CSV table of C-alpha atoms in Angstrom, one decimal:
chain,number,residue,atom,x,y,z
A,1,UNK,CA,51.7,17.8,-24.6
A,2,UNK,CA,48.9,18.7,-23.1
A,3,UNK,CA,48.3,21.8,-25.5
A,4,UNK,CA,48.7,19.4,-28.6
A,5,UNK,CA,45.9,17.5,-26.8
A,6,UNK,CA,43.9,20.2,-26.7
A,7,UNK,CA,44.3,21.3,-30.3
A,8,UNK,CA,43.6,17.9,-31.2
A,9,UNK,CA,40.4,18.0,-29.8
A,10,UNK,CA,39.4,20.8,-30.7
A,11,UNK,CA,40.3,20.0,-34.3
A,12,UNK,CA,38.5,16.8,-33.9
A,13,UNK,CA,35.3,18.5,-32.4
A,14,UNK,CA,35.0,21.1,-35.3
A,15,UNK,CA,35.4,18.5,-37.8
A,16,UNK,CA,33.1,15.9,-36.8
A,17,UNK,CA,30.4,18.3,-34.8
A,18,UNK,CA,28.4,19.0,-37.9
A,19,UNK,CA,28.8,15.7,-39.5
A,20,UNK,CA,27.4,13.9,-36.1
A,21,UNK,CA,24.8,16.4,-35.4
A,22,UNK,CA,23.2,15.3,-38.8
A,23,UNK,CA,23.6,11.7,-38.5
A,24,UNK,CA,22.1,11.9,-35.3
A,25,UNK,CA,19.2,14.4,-36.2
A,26,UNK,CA,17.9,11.6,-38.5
A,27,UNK,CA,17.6,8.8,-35.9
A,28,UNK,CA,16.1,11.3,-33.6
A,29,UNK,CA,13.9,13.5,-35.8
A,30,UNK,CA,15.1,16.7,-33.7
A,31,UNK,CA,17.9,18.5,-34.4
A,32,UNK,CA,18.2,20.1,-30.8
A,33,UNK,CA,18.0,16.7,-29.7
A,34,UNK,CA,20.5,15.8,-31.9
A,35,UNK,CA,22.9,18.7,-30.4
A,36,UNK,CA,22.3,17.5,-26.9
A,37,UNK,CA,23.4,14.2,-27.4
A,38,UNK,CA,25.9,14.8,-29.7
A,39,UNK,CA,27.6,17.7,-27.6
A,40,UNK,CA,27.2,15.5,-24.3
A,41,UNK,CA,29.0,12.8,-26.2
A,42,UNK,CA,32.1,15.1,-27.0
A,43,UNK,CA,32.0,16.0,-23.6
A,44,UNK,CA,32.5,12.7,-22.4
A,45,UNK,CA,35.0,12.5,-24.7
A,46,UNK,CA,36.9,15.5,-23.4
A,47,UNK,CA,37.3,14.2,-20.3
A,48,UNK,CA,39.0,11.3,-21.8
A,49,UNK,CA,40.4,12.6,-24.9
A,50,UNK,CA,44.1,11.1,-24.4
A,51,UNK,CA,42.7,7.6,-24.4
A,52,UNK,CA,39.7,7.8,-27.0
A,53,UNK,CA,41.9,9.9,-29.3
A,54,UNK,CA,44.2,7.4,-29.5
A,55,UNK,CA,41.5,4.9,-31.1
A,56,UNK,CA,41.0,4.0,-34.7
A,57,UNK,CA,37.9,5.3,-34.9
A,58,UNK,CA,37.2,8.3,-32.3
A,59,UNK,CA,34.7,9.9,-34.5
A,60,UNK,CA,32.4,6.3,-34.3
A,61,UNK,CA,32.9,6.3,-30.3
A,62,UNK,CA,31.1,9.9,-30.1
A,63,UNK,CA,28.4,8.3,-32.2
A,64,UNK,CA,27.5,5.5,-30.2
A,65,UNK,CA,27.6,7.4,-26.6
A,66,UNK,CA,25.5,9.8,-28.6
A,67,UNK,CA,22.9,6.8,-30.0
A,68,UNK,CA,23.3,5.5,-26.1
A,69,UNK,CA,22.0,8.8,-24.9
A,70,UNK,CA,19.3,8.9,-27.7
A,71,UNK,CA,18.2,5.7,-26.5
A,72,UNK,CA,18.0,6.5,-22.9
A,73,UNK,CA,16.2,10.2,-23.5
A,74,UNK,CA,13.6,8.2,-25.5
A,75,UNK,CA,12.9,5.9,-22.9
A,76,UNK,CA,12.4,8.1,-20.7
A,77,UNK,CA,10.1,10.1,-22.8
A,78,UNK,CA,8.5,7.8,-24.6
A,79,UNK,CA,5.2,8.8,-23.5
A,80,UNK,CA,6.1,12.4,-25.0
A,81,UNK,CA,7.0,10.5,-28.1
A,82,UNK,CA,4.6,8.4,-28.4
A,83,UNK,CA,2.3,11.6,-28.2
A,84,UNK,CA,4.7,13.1,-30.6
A,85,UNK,CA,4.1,10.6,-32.9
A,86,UNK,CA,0.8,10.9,-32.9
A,87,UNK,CA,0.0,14.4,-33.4
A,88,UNK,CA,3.0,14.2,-36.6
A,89,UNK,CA,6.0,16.4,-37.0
A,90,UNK,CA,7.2,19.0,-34.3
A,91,UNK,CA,6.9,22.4,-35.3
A,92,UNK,CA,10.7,22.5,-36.8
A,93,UNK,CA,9.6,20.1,-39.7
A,94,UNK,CA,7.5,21.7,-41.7
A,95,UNK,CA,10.6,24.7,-43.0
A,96,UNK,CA,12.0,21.4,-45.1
A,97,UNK,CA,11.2,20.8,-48.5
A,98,UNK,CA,8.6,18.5,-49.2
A,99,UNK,CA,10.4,15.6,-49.7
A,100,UNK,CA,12.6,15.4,-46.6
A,101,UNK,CA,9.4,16.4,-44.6
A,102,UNK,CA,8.2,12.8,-46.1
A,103,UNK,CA,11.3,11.2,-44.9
A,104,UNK,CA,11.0,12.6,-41.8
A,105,UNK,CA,7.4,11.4,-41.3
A,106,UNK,CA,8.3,7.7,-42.3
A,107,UNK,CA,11.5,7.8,-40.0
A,108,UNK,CA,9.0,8.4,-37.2
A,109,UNK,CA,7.0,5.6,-38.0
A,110,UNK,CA,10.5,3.2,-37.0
A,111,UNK,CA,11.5,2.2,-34.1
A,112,UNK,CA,14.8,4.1,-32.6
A,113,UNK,CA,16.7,0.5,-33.4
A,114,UNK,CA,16.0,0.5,-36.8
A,115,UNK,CA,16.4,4.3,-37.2
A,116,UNK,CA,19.7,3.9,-35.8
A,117,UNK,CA,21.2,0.9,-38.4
A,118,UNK,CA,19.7,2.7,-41.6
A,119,UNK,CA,21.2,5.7,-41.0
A,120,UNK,CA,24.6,3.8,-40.1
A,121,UNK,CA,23.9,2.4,-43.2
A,122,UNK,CA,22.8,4.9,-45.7
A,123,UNK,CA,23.7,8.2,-44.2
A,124,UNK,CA,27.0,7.4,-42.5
A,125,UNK,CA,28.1,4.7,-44.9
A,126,UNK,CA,29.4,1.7,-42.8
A,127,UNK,CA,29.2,-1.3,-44.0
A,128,UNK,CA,27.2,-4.5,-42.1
A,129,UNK,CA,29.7,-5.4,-40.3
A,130,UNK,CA,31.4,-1.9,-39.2
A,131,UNK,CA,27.5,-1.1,-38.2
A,132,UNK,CA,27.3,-4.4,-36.1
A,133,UNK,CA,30.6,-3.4,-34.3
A,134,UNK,CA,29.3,0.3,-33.5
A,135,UNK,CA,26.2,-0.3,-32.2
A,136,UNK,CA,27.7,-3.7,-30.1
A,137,UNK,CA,24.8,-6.3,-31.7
A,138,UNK,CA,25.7,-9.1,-33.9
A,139,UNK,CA,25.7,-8.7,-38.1
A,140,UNK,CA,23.0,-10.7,-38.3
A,141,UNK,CA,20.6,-8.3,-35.9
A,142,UNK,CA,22.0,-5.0,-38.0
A,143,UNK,CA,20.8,-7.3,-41.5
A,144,UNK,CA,17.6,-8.0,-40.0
A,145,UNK,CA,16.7,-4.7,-38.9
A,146,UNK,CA,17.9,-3.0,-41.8
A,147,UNK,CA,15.8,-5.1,-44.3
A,148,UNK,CA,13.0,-4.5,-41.9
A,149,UNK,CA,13.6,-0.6,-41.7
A,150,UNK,CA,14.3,-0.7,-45.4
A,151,UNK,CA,11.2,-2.3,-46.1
A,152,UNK,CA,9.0,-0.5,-44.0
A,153,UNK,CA,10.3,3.4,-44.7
A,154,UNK,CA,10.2,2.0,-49.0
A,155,UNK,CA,6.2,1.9,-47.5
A,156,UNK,CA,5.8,4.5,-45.6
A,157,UNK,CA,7.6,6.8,-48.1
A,158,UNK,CA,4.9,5.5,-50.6
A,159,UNK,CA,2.0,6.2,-48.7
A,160,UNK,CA,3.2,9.5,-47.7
A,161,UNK,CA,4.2,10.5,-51.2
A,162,UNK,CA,1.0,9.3,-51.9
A,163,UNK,CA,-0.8,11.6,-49.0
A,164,UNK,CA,1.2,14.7,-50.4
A,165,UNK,CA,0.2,14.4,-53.9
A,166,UNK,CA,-3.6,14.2,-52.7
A,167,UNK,CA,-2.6,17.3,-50.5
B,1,UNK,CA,12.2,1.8,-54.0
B,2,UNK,CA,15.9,1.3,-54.8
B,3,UNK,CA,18.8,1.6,-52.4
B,4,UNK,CA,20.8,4.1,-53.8
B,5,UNK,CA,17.6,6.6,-54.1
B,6,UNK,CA,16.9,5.6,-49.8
B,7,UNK,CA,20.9,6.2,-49.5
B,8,UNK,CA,20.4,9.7,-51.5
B,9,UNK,CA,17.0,11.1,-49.9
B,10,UNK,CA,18.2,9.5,-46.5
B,11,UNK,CA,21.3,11.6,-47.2
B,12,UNK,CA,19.2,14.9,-48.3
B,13,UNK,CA,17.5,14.6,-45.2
B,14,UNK,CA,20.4,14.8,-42.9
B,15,UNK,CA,21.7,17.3,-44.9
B,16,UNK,CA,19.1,19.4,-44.8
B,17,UNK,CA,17.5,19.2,-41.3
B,18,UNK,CA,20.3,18.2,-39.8
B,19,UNK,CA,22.5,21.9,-39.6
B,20,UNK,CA,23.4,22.9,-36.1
B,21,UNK,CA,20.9,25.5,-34.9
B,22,UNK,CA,23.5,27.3,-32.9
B,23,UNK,CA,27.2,27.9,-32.5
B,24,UNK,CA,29.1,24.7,-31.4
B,25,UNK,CA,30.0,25.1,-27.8
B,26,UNK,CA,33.7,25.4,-27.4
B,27,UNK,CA,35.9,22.5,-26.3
B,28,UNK,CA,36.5,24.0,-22.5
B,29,UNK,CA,32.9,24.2,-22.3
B,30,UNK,CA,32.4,20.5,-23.7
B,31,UNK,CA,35.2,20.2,-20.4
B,32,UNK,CA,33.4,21.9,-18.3
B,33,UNK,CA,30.0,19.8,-19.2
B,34,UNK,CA,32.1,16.5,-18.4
B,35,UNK,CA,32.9,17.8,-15.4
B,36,UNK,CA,29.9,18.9,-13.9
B,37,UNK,CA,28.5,15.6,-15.6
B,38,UNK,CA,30.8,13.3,-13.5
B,39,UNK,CA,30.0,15.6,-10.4
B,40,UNK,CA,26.5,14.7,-10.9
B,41,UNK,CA,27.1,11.0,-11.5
B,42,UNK,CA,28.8,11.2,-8.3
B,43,UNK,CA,26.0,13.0,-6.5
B,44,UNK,CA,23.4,10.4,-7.5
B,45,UNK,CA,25.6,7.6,-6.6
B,46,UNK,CA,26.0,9.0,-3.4
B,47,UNK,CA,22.4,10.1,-3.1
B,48,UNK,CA,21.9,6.5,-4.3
B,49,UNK,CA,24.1,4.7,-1.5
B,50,UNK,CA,22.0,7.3,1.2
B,51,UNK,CA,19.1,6.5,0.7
B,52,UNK,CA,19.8,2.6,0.0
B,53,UNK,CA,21.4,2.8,3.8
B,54,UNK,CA,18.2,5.1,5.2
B,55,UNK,CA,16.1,2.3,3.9
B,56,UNK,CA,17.6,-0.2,5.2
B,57,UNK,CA,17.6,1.3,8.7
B,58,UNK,CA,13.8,2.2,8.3
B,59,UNK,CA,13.5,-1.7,7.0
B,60,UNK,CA,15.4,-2.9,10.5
B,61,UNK,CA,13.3,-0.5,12.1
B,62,UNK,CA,10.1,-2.1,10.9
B,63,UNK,CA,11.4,-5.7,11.0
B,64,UNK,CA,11.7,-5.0,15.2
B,65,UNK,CA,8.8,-3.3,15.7
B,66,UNK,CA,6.1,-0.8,15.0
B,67,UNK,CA,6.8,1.5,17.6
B,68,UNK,CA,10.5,0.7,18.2
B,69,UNK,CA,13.8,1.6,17.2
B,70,UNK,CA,14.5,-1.6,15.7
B,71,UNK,CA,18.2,-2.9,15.4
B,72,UNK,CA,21.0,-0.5,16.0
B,73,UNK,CA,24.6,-1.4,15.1
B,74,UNK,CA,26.7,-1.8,18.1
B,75,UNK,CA,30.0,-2.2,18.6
B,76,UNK,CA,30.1,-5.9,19.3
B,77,UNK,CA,30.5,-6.5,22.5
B,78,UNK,CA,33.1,-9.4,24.2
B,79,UNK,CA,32.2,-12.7,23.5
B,80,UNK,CA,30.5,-14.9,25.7
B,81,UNK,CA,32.6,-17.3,28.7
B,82,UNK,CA,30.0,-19.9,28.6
B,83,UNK,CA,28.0,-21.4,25.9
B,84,UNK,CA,24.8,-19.6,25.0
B,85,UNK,CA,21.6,-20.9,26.7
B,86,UNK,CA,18.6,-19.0,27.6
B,87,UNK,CA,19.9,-17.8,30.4
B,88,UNK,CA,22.8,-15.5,29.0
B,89,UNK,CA,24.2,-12.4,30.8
B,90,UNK,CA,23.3,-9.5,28.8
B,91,UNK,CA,26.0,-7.3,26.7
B,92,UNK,CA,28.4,-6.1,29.1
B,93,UNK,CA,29.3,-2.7,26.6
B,94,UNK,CA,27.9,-0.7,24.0
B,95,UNK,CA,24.7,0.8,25.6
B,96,UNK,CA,24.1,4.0,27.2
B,97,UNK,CA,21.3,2.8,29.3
B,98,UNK,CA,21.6,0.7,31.3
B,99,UNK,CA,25.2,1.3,32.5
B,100,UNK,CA,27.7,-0.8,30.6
B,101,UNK,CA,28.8,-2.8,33.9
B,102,UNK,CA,28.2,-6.4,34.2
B,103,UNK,CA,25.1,-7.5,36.6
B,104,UNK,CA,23.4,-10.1,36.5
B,105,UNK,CA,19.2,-10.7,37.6
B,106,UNK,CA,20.4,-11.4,41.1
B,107,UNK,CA,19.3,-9.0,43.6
B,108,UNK,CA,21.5,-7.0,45.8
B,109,UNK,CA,20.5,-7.2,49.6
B,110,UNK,CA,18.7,-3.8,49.6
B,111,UNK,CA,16.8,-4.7,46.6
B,112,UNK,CA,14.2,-7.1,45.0
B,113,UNK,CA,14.8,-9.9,42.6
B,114,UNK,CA,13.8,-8.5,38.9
B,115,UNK,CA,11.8,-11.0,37.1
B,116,UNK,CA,11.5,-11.5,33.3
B,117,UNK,CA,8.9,-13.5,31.4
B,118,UNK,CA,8.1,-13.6,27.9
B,119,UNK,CA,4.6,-15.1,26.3
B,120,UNK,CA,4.7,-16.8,24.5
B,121,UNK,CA,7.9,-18.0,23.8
B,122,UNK,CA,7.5,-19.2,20.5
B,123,UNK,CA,4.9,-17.6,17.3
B,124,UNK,CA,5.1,-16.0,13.9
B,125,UNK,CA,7.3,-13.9,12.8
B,126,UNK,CA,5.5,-10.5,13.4
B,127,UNK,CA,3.8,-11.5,15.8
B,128,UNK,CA,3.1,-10.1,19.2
B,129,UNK,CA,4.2,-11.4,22.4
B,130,UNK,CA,3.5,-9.9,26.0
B,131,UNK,CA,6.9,-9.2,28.2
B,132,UNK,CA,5.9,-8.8,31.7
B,133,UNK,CA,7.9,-8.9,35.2
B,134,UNK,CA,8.6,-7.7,38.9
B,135,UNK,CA,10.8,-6.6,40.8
B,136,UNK,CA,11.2,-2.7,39.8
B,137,UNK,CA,10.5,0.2,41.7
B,138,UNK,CA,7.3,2.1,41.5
B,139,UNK,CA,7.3,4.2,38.9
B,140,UNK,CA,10.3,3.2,37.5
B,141,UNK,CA,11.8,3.0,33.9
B,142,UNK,CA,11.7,-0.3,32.8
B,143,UNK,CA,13.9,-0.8,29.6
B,144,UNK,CA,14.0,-3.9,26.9
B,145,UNK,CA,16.6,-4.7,24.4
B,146,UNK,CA,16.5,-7.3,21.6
B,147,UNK,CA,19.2,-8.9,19.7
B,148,UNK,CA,19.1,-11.5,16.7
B,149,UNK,CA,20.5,-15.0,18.5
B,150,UNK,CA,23.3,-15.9,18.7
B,151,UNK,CA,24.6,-12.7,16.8
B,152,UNK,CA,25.0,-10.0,19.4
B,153,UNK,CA,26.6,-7.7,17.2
B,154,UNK,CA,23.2,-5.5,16.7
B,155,UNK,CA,21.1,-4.3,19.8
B,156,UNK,CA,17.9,-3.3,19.5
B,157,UNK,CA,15.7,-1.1,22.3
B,158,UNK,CA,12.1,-0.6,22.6
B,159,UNK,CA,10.2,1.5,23.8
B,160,UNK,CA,10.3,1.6,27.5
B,161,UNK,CA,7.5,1.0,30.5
B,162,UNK,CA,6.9,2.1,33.6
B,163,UNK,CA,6.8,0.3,37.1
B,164,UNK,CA,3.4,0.1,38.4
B,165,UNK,CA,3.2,0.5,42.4
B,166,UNK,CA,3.9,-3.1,43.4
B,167,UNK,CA,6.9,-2.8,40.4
B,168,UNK,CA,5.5,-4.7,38.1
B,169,UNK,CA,5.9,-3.8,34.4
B,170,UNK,CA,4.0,-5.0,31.2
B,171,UNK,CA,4.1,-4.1,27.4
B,172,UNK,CA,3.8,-5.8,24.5
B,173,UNK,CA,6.1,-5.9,21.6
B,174,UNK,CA,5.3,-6.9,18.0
B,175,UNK,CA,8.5,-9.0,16.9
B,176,UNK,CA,10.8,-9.2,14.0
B,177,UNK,CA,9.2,-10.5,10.7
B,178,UNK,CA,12.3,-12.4,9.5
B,179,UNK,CA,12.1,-15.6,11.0
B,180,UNK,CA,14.7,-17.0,13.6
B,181,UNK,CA,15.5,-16.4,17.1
B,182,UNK,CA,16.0,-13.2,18.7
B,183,UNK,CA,17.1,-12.4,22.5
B,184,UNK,CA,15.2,-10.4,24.8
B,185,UNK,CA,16.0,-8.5,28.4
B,186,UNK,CA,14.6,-6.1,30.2
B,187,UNK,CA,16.4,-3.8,32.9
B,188,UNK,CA,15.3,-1.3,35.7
B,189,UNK,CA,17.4,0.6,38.2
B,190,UNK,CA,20.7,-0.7,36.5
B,191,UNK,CA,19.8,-4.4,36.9
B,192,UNK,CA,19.2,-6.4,33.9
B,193,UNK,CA,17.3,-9.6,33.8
B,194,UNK,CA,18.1,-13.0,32.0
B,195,UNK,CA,17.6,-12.9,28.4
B,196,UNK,CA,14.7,-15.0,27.1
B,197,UNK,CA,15.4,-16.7,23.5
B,198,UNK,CA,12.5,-16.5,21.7
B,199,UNK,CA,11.4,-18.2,18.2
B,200,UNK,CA,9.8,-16.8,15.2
B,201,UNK,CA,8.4,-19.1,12.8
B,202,UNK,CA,7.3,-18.5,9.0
């Protein structure tokens, strides 16, 4: 039993590693960020693999312990981001193509929250509802932020296409 | 801007910045994280539960005194025969100085009569009060205890005096900021005197 466990997690972990480190690299702007929580998520979930396994949905447990962790690592630097912010992209950002380096300057410009529901939205593909169960907030919080996030990264994207073209 | 071009450059994004940098660690090593993780959960909370406790000594020590030890957990010594008045018989166990037999304030035939005051008898909590007697030897150690009254369950010493030559003693003592009552005694050459009650206001 306990090597079918194993397997199991491992199969688990080398299917949905990738697929988390992404989602989480665009709340977080960073992708070693996005390793660390994402790998100290599946450790977690080592430790209690015969239990979370058994859930509908162990790949969307690993994502909210690793959004949790994002959301404690930022407030505990978020002088260093807030300095991060200001002085634009880290040095990793500029090697993409213009275009995501435009999305990645108007995801900075968001607060973690609404990072957090637009990619459960757009890049991970829940619906309302499944986003409002994942992140433990009501539907009605997840459809205000994501109009708000919506509505601000539509503006940001704008004024940074704009910024590039002038560039 | 539509929400199918957001979903697709949203996507392109991920896609694209998003690749692990390094090879995935394997799963033992994920174990081995958890591990060491939960070891150092435990750590903290034990580091945590420390330091609460040291604090809360430090806080007794304060609340008794400036220069004293403040309140020390005892084991709680047998309860009184007689209802508690001002005049109780000090804890008959628990410290190691005085002695742990019984006495009382009165004076053996060989010896003088110690005598205990306290002044004044009633002030803020903090405050300072001057505890005074006779009856000692010259030159020798007086000691005082406190206690919260009635509980007798913590004992608290002070700092001790000395006898001057007619065996006199006098010290001050700034009291417990947490208003109430507290008990006081003092002892010298295994004799304890009566215990004054005294009462701290706000």
């Amino acid at each position: 039993v306990s090597v079918a466990v194993t397997n199991d997690f491992e199969g688990f972990f080398a299917a949905a590693y990738p697929r988390l480190v992404r989602q989480l690299f665009a709340v977080v702007g960073e992708v070693g960020e996005a390793e660390d929580v994402v790998q100290e998520a599946f450790a977690r979930a080592a430790l209690r693999w015969q239990r979370i396994g058994a859930y509908d949905d162990p790949e969307g447990w690993v994502r909210r312990v690793a959004l949790n962790r994002a959301h404690s690592n930022l407030r505990r630097s978020r002088r260093a981001l807030a300095a991060l912010v200001r002085v634009g992209p880290v040095a990793e950002v500029p090697t993409l193509s213009a275009d995501a380096l435009a999305v990645a300057a108007a995801l900075r410009r968001l607060p973690l929250r609404h990072r957090e529901v637009l990619v459960l939205y757009y890049v991970v593909g829940l619906s309302v509802e499944e986003a409002a169960r994942q992140l433990g907030v009501p539907a009605g919080t997840v459809k205000s932020r994501l109009a708000r996030g919506r509505a601000a990264l539509a503006r940001q994207l704008g004024e940074e296409e704009q910024e590039l073209r002038h560039a | 801007m539509r929400d199918e071009e957001l979903r697709a450059r949203l996507r392109a994004y991920a896609e694209e910045g998003g690749q692990p940098r390094g090879a995935a660690p394997s799963a033992a090593e994920l174990r081995r994280r958890g591990y060491r993780a939960l070891l150092g959960r435990a750590v903290a909370t034990l580091l945590v539960v420390g330091l609460a406790a040291g604090g809360a000594v430090v806080w007794a020590g304060r609340a008794g005194g400036h220069r004293d030890g403040g309140v020390v957990d005892q084991p709680r010594p047998a309860p009184p025969t007689s209802p508690p008045s001002t005049s109780l018989l000090p804890p008959t166990t628990t410290l190691r100085e005085p002695p742990s037999t019984a006495s009382t304030t009165r004076a053996t035939s060989s010896q003088p009569t110690l005598r205990f005051t306290v002044t004044p008898r009633t002030m803020r909590s903090g405050g300072q009060v001057v505890l005074a007697g006779s009856g000692c030897h010259p030159g020798e150690r007086v000691g005082f205890q406190w206690r919260p009254y009635p509980r007798t369950a913590s004992v608290g010493q002070l700092t001790p005096a000395t006898a001057r030559g007619d065996g006199s003693f006098r010290r001050t003592w700034r009291v417990p900021l947490i208003p109430g009552q507290v008990a006081v005694s003092a002892w010298c050459g295994g004799r304890y005197s009566h215990e004054v009650v005294l009462t701290l206001t706000r």
